CSV table of C-alpha atoms in Angstrom, one decimal:
chain,number,residue,atom,x,y,z
A,15,MET,CA,50.1,158.5,64.4
A,16,SER,CA,53.3,156.9,63.3
A,17,MET,CA,53.7,154.5,60.3
A,18,GLN,CA,53.5,151.5,62.7
A,19,PHE,CA,53.2,150.8,66.4
A,20,GLN,CA,53.1,147.9,68.8
A,21,LEU,CA,49.9,147.1,70.6
A,22,GLN,CA,50.2,147.3,74.3
A,23,ASN,CA,49.0,144.3,76.5
A,24,ALA,CA,49.6,141.7,73.8
A,25,PRO,CA,48.8,138.0,74.6
A,26,VAL,CA,51.6,136.2,76.4
A,27,ASP,CA,51.7,133.2,74.0
A,28,ILE,CA,51.5,132.6,70.3
A,29,ILE,CA,48.8,134.7,68.5
A,30,SER,CA,46.9,132.3,66.2
A,31,SER,CA,44.6,134.8,64.5
A,32,VAL,CA,43.9,138.5,64.1
A,33,ARG,CA,40.7,139.8,62.6
A,34,PHE,CA,39.6,143.4,62.0
A,35,ASN,CA,35.9,144.3,62.5
A,36,PRO,CA,34.0,144.0,59.2
A,37,SER,CA,31.8,147.0,59.8
A,38,GLU,CA,33.0,150.3,58.4
A,39,ARG,CA,32.2,152.2,61.6
A,40,TYR,CA,34.3,149.9,63.8
A,41,SER,CA,36.9,148.8,61.3
A,42,ASN,CA,39.6,149.9,63.8
A,43,PHE,CA,38.6,147.2,66.3
A,44,LEU,CA,40.8,144.1,66.2
A,45,LEU,CA,40.3,140.6,67.6
A,46,ALA,CA,43.2,138.4,68.5
A,47,SER,CA,43.1,134.8,69.6
A,48,SER,CA,46.0,133.1,71.3
A,49,TRP,CA,47.5,129.9,72.6
A,50,ASP,CA,47.3,131.5,76.1
A,51,THR,CA,43.6,130.7,76.0
A,52,THR,CA,42.5,134.4,75.6
A,53,LEU,CA,40.5,136.3,73.1
A,54,SER,CA,41.5,140.0,73.1
A,55,LEU,CA,39.7,143.0,71.6
A,56,TYR,CA,41.7,146.2,70.8
A,57,ASP,CA,40.9,149.6,69.5
A,58,THR,CA,43.7,150.3,67.0
A,59,SER,CA,42.7,153.9,66.2
A,60,VAL,CA,44.9,155.3,69.1
A,61,GLU,CA,48.6,155.3,69.4
A,62,ASN,CA,49.8,152.0,70.9
A,63,GLY,CA,46.2,150.7,70.8
A,64,LYS,CA,43.8,150.2,73.7
A,65,LEU,CA,42.8,146.8,75.1
A,66,LEU,CA,39.0,147.0,75.4
A,67,THR,CA,38.4,143.6,76.7
A,68,ARG,CA,40.1,140.2,77.3
A,69,VAL,CA,38.1,137.0,77.6
A,70,ASP,CA,39.7,134.0,79.3
A,71,CYS,CA,38.7,130.7,77.6
A,72,VAL,CA,39.0,127.0,78.5
A,73,ALA,CA,41.8,126.0,76.2
A,74,PRO,CA,44.2,127.4,73.6
A,75,LEU,CA,42.5,129.2,70.7
A,76,LEU,CA,43.4,128.5,67.1
A,77,ASP,CA,41.1,130.9,65.3
A,78,CYS,CA,38.4,133.6,65.7
A,79,CYS,CA,36.0,135.6,63.6
A,80,TRP,CA,33.4,138.3,63.9
A,81,ASP,CA,29.6,138.0,63.5
A,82,GLU,CA,27.7,140.0,60.8
A,83,LEU,CA,27.3,143.1,62.9
A,84,GLY,CA,30.7,143.1,64.5
A,85,ARG,CA,29.4,142.9,68.0
A,86,SER,CA,30.1,139.3,68.9
A,87,ALA,CA,32.9,136.9,68.0
A,88,PHE,CA,33.2,133.1,67.4
A,89,ILE,CA,36.2,131.1,68.6
A,90,GLY,CA,37.6,127.6,68.1
A,91,GLY,CA,40.6,125.7,69.5
A,92,LEU,CA,41.8,122.8,71.6
A,93,GLU,CA,38.5,122.7,73.6
A,94,ASN,CA,37.1,120.9,70.5
A,95,ARG,CA,34.2,123.4,70.6
A,96,VAL,CA,32.9,126.4,68.8
A,97,ARG,CA,31.8,129.3,71.1
A,98,MET,CA,30.0,132.6,70.5
A,99,VAL,CA,31.5,135.4,72.7
A,100,ASP,CA,29.5,138.4,73.8
A,101,LEU,CA,32.3,141.0,73.7
A,102,GLU,CA,30.4,143.4,76.1
A,103,SER,CA,29.7,140.8,78.9
A,104,GLY,CA,32.4,138.3,78.1
A,105,ARG,CA,29.9,135.5,78.2
A,106,CYS,CA,30.7,132.5,76.1
A,107,ASN,CA,28.0,130.2,74.7
A,108,ALA,CA,28.8,126.9,73.0
A,109,VAL,CA,27.3,126.7,69.5
A,110,GLY,CA,28.9,123.5,68.2
A,111,ASP,CA,31.1,120.5,69.1
A,112,HIS,CA,33.9,118.6,67.3
A,113,ASP,CA,35.8,115.4,68.2
A,114,ASP,CA,39.1,117.2,67.8
A,115,ALA,CA,40.6,120.7,67.8
A,116,VAL,CA,38.7,123.4,65.8
A,117,LYS,CA,41.3,124.8,63.4
A,118,SER,CA,39.2,127.4,61.5
A,119,VAL,CA,36.0,129.4,62.1
A,120,LEU,CA,34.3,131.6,59.6
A,121,PHE,CA,31.0,133.5,59.5
A,122,HIS,CA,28.9,133.3,56.3
A,123,ARG,CA,27.1,136.6,56.2
A,124,GLN,CA,24.5,135.6,53.5
A,125,SER,CA,23.1,132.8,55.6
A,126,GLY,CA,24.1,133.8,59.1
A,127,LEU,CA,25.8,130.5,59.7
A,128,VAL,CA,29.1,129.7,61.3
A,129,VAL,CA,31.5,127.4,59.4
A,130,SER,CA,34.0,125.4,61.4
A,131,GLY,CA,36.8,123.2,60.2
A,132,SER,CA,38.4,120.7,62.5
A,133,TRP,CA,41.3,118.2,62.9
A,134,ASP,CA,38.4,115.6,63.3
A,135,ARG,CA,38.1,115.7,59.5
A,136,THR,CA,34.8,117.5,59.3
A,137,VAL,CA,33.4,120.9,58.3
A,138,GLN,CA,30.3,121.9,60.1
A,139,LEU,CA,27.6,124.5,59.4
A,140,LEU,CA,26.3,125.9,62.7
A,141,ASP,CA,23.3,128.1,63.5
A,142,CYS,CA,24.4,130.3,66.4
A,143,ARG,CA,20.8,131.5,67.0
A,144,SER,CA,19.6,128.0,68.0
A,145,SER,CA,23.1,126.5,68.9
A,146,SER,CA,22.4,123.7,66.5
A,147,ARG,CA,24.3,121.9,63.7
A,148,VAL,CA,22.8,122.5,60.3
A,149,TYR,CA,25.1,120.2,58.3
A,150,ILE,CA,28.2,118.2,58.8
A,151,SER,CA,30.6,117.4,55.9
A,152,ARG,CA,33.1,114.6,56.2
A,153,GLN,CA,36.5,115.4,54.8
A,154,PRO,CA,39.3,113.0,53.8
A,155,HIS,CA,41.9,114.7,56.0
A,156,LYS,CA,42.4,117.1,58.8
A,157,VAL,CA,41.3,120.7,58.1
A,158,PHE,CA,44.2,123.1,58.3
A,159,SER,CA,42.8,126.4,56.8
A,160,MET,CA,39.6,127.7,55.2
A,161,ASP,CA,38.3,130.8,53.6
A,162,MET,CA,35.2,132.0,51.8
A,163,THR,CA,34.2,134.4,49.0
A,164,GLY,CA,30.5,134.8,48.4
A,165,ASN,CA,29.0,131.3,48.6
A,166,LEU,CA,32.3,129.5,47.8
A,167,LEU,CA,34.2,127.8,50.6
A,168,VAL,CA,37.8,126.7,50.1
A,169,VAL,CA,39.0,123.9,52.5
A,170,GLY,CA,42.7,123.3,52.7
A,171,MET,CA,43.6,120.0,54.3
A,172,ALA,CA,46.4,117.5,55.1
A,173,GLY,CA,47.5,115.3,52.3
A,174,ARG,CA,47.6,118.3,49.9
A,175,ALA,CA,43.9,118.1,49.5
A,176,VAL,CA,41.8,121.1,48.6
A,177,HIS,CA,38.0,120.9,48.4
A,178,ILE,CA,35.8,123.8,47.1
A,179,TYR,CA,32.2,123.9,48.1
A,180,ASP,CA,29.1,125.9,47.3
A,181,ILE,CA,28.0,126.5,50.9
A,182,ARG,CA,24.4,126.2,49.8
A,183,HIS,CA,25.1,122.6,48.6
A,184,MET,CA,27.5,120.9,51.0
A,185,ALA,CA,26.7,117.3,50.1
A,186,GLU,CA,29.5,117.2,47.6
A,187,PRO,CA,32.4,119.5,46.7
A,188,PHE,CA,31.9,120.9,43.3
A,189,GLN,CA,35.7,120.8,42.8
A,190,ARG,CA,38.3,118.4,44.3
A,191,ARG,CA,41.9,119.4,43.8
A,192,GLU,CA,45.4,118.5,44.8
A,193,SER,CA,47.4,121.5,46.0
A,194,SER,CA,50.0,122.9,43.7
A,195,LEU,CA,52.3,122.9,46.7
A,196,LYS,CA,54.3,119.8,47.5
A,197,HIS,CA,54.2,120.2,51.3
A,198,MET,CA,51.7,120.8,54.1
A,199,THR,CA,49.3,123.7,53.7
A,200,ARG,CA,49.5,126.5,56.2
A,201,ALA,CA,47.1,129.1,54.9
A,202,VAL,CA,44.3,129.6,52.3
A,203,ARG,CA,42.9,133.0,51.4
A,204,CYS,CA,40.4,133.9,48.7
A,205,ILE,CA,41.0,136.6,46.1
A,206,PRO,CA,38.5,139.5,46.9
A,207,THR,CA,37.1,139.4,43.3
A,208,GLY,CA,36.0,135.8,43.8
A,209,GLU,CA,38.1,134.5,40.9
A,210,GLY,CA,40.3,132.1,43.0
A,211,TYR,CA,42.5,131.7,46.0
A,212,ALA,CA,46.1,131.8,47.3
A,213,SER,CA,47.6,129.1,49.5
A,214,SER,CA,50.9,128.8,51.3
A,215,SER,CA,53.0,125.9,52.6
A,216,ILE,CA,55.6,125.1,55.2
A,217,GLU,CA,58.2,124.8,52.4
A,218,GLY,CA,58.5,128.5,51.5
A,219,ARG,CA,56.1,128.5,48.6
A,220,ILE,CA,52.8,130.2,47.6
A,221,ALA,CA,50.4,129.0,45.0
A,222,VAL,CA,47.7,131.1,43.1
A,223,ASP,CA,44.8,129.0,41.8
A,224,PHE,CA,41.5,129.9,40.0
A,225,PHE,CA,38.0,128.5,40.3
A,226,ASP,CA,37.2,128.5,36.6
A,227,ALA,CA,38.0,125.0,35.4
A,228,SER,CA,38.4,126.0,31.7
A,229,PRO,CA,41.9,125.2,30.3
A,230,ASP,CA,42.6,128.8,29.4
A,231,VAL,CA,42.0,129.9,33.0
A,232,GLN,CA,43.8,127.0,34.6
A,233,ALA,CA,46.8,127.7,32.5
A,234,LYS,CA,47.2,130.9,34.5
A,235,LYS,CA,47.7,129.2,37.9
A,236,TYR,CA,51.2,129.1,39.3
A,237,ALA,CA,53.4,128.7,42.4
A,238,PHE,CA,56.5,130.5,43.4
A,239,LYS,CA,59.3,130.3,46.0
A,240,CYS,CA,59.4,132.9,48.8
A,241,HIS,CA,60.5,133.4,52.4
A,242,ARG,CA,63.9,131.9,51.7
A,243,ALA,CA,67.5,133.0,52.3
A,244,ALA,CA,71.0,132.0,51.6
A,245,GLU,CA,72.6,131.1,54.9
A,246,ASP,CA,76.1,129.5,55.3
A,247,ASP,CA,76.1,128.5,51.6
A,248,MET,CA,72.7,126.8,52.0
A,249,ASP,CA,69.2,127.8,51.0
A,250,ALA,CA,67.3,128.3,54.3
A,251,VAL,CA,63.5,127.6,53.7
A,252,TYR,CA,60.9,129.1,56.0
A,253,SER,CA,57.2,128.3,56.5
A,254,VAL,CA,54.8,130.8,55.0
A,255,ASN,CA,52.3,131.0,57.9
A,256,ALA,CA,49.9,133.7,56.9
A,257,LEU,CA,48.3,135.4,53.9
A,258,ALA,CA,45.9,138.4,53.7
A,259,PHE,CA,44.5,140.2,50.6
A,260,HIS,CA,44.1,143.9,50.2
A,261,PRO,CA,40.4,144.5,49.8
A,262,LEU,CA,40.8,147.4,47.3
A,263,HIS,CA,44.0,146.6,45.4
A,264,GLY,CA,43.6,142.8,45.1
A,265,THR,CA,47.3,142.3,46.0
A,266,PHE,CA,48.2,140.3,49.1
A,267,VAL,CA,50.7,140.1,51.9
A,268,SER,CA,52.5,137.0,53.2
A,269,GLY,CA,54.2,136.4,56.6
A,270,GLY,CA,56.7,133.7,57.3
A,271,SER,CA,58.8,132.1,60.0
A,272,ASP,CA,61.7,134.2,58.7
A,273,SER,CA,60.0,137.1,60.5
A,274,LEU,CA,59.4,138.9,57.2
A,275,VAL,CA,56.2,140.3,55.6
A,276,CYS,CA,56.0,140.8,51.8
A,277,PHE,CA,53.5,142.4,49.5
A,278,TRP,CA,52.8,140.6,46.2
A,279,ASP,CA,51.1,141.5,43.0
A,280,PHE,CA,49.8,138.1,41.9
A,281,LYS,CA,48.7,139.2,38.5
A,282,ALA,CA,52.1,140.7,37.6
A,283,ARG,CA,53.8,137.9,39.5
A,284,LYS,CA,56.0,140.4,41.3
A,285,ARG,CA,57.0,141.3,44.8
A,286,LEU,CA,55.9,144.9,45.5
A,287,ARG,CA,57.6,145.3,48.9
A,288,GLN,CA,59.3,143.6,51.8
A,289,TYR,CA,59.1,145.2,55.2
A,290,PRO,CA,61.9,145.2,57.8
A,291,ARG,CA,62.2,142.1,59.8
A,292,TYR,CA,59.9,141.7,62.8
A,293,PRO,CA,61.0,140.5,66.3
A,294,GLY,CA,59.7,136.9,65.7
A,295,PRO,CA,58.1,134.5,63.2
A,296,VAL,CA,55.0,136.0,61.7
A,297,GLN,CA,52.0,133.9,62.6
A,298,ALA,CA,48.9,135.9,61.5
A,299,LEU,CA,48.0,138.8,59.2
A,300,GLU,CA,45.0,140.9,58.5
A,301,ILE,CA,44.2,144.0,56.4
A,302,ASP,CA,41.2,146.1,57.5
A,303,SER,CA,38.1,146.6,55.3
A,304,LYS,CA,39.3,150.1,54.2
A,305,GLY,CA,42.7,148.9,53.2
A,306,SER,CA,44.3,151.4,55.6
A,307,ALA,CA,45.8,149.2,58.3
A,308,LEU,CA,47.8,145.9,58.4
A,309,ALA,CA,47.9,143.9,61.6
A,310,ILE,CA,51.0,141.7,62.0
A,311,ALA,CA,51.1,139.1,64.8
A,312,TYR,CA,54.4,137.6,65.5
A,313,GLY,CA,55.8,135.2,68.1
A,314,GLY,CA,57.5,131.9,68.9
A,315,ASP,CA,57.4,128.7,66.9
A,316,VAL,CA,53.8,127.5,66.6
A,317,GLU,CA,55.1,123.9,66.7
A,318,ILE,CA,56.3,124.4,70.2
A,319,GLY,CA,52.9,125.1,71.7
A,320,LEU,CA,51.8,126.7,74.9
A,321,GLU,CA,54.3,125.2,77.4
A,322,GLY,CA,57.3,125.4,75.2
A,323,ASN,CA,57.1,129.1,74.3
A,324,THR,CA,58.6,130.8,77.3
A,325,SER,CA,60.4,133.7,75.6
A,326,GLY,CA,57.5,136.1,75.8
A,327,ASN,CA,58.5,137.4,72.4
A,328,ASN,CA,54.9,137.7,71.1
A,329,GLY,CA,53.3,140.9,69.8
A,330,ILE,CA,51.0,142.6,67.4
A,331,VAL,CA,52.1,145.5,65.2
A,332,ILE,CA,49.6,147.8,63.5
A,333,ARG,CA,51.0,149.3,60.3
A,334,SER,CA,49.3,152.2,58.5
A,335,LEU,CA,48.9,151.7,54.8
A,336,GLY,CA,49.1,154.7,52.5
A,337,PRO,CA,46.7,155.0,49.5
A,338,GLY,CA,49.2,153.6,47.1
A,339,GLU,CA,50.8,151.0,49.4
A,340,GLY,CA,50.2,147.5,48.1
A,341,LYS,CA,48.9,148.9,44.8
A,342,SER,CA,49.9,147.2,41.6
A,343,LYS,CA,52.5,149.1,39.6
A,344,VAL,CA,51.4,147.6,36.3
């Protein structure tokens, strides 16, 4: 198989999320949610990939995730509803409702609950077995991005707000923070070791923060400029739309509206690698559980939306990662 290849039968509109199957046996299976209202399942183990199934949904999708066993998926989007999708039958069952678009969905493996974050300023815990709401947490702003590590949930919102919860005690966040970034948050991803998280903004910056509130640890947090370029004697600044951590090396990749993907060593504070430019703005990234493959979803400007993106320039590239690719050089 070549170093990278383009998946055949990509969604026809902006790809909002890509997620590899969490199980080791099926780690080559990739979910992709799209503004074209579809959820697609691919087998990436073969050259050019194979579309295994495509489920048509009611409205544009903004996020997706797998269940614990990697047999079903959860989706959220402009339908204002969280659904569980049986990937064999294509059947979709509602498991929760919001009053506005569902921007982020996660599956908490320890409890078996689905966590959904919405533009309606709530985070909900949902029991997919009974299709019932276990808890609803009111937020001060719209939810833009969420991620989890263990029992810790990081919620990135409008207004530069970041709340950190112990999912077992959702009544109050155990930390309320203001983002180190000066502009709107685009993505939040937790460090695999559980020590903190990275976040990105529309203004070409990434921040690295740590959970430990002690002064010595907080002194290590920082933010840096990236996905920028000198164009016509001006500094062109691009949104950093996606982040993904390497599960083994602890480094991470970022993808921006400049159509570039970069590998970063956050401990050494260095860029490890920049890949050649992709055909369109990078919208979503994911590294599989083995650290052997990187999925890169690119496409039109996410601000344009379904009707405005008519170029058809959307796709997913699967890049093979060598044993040392993305590994710290320190």
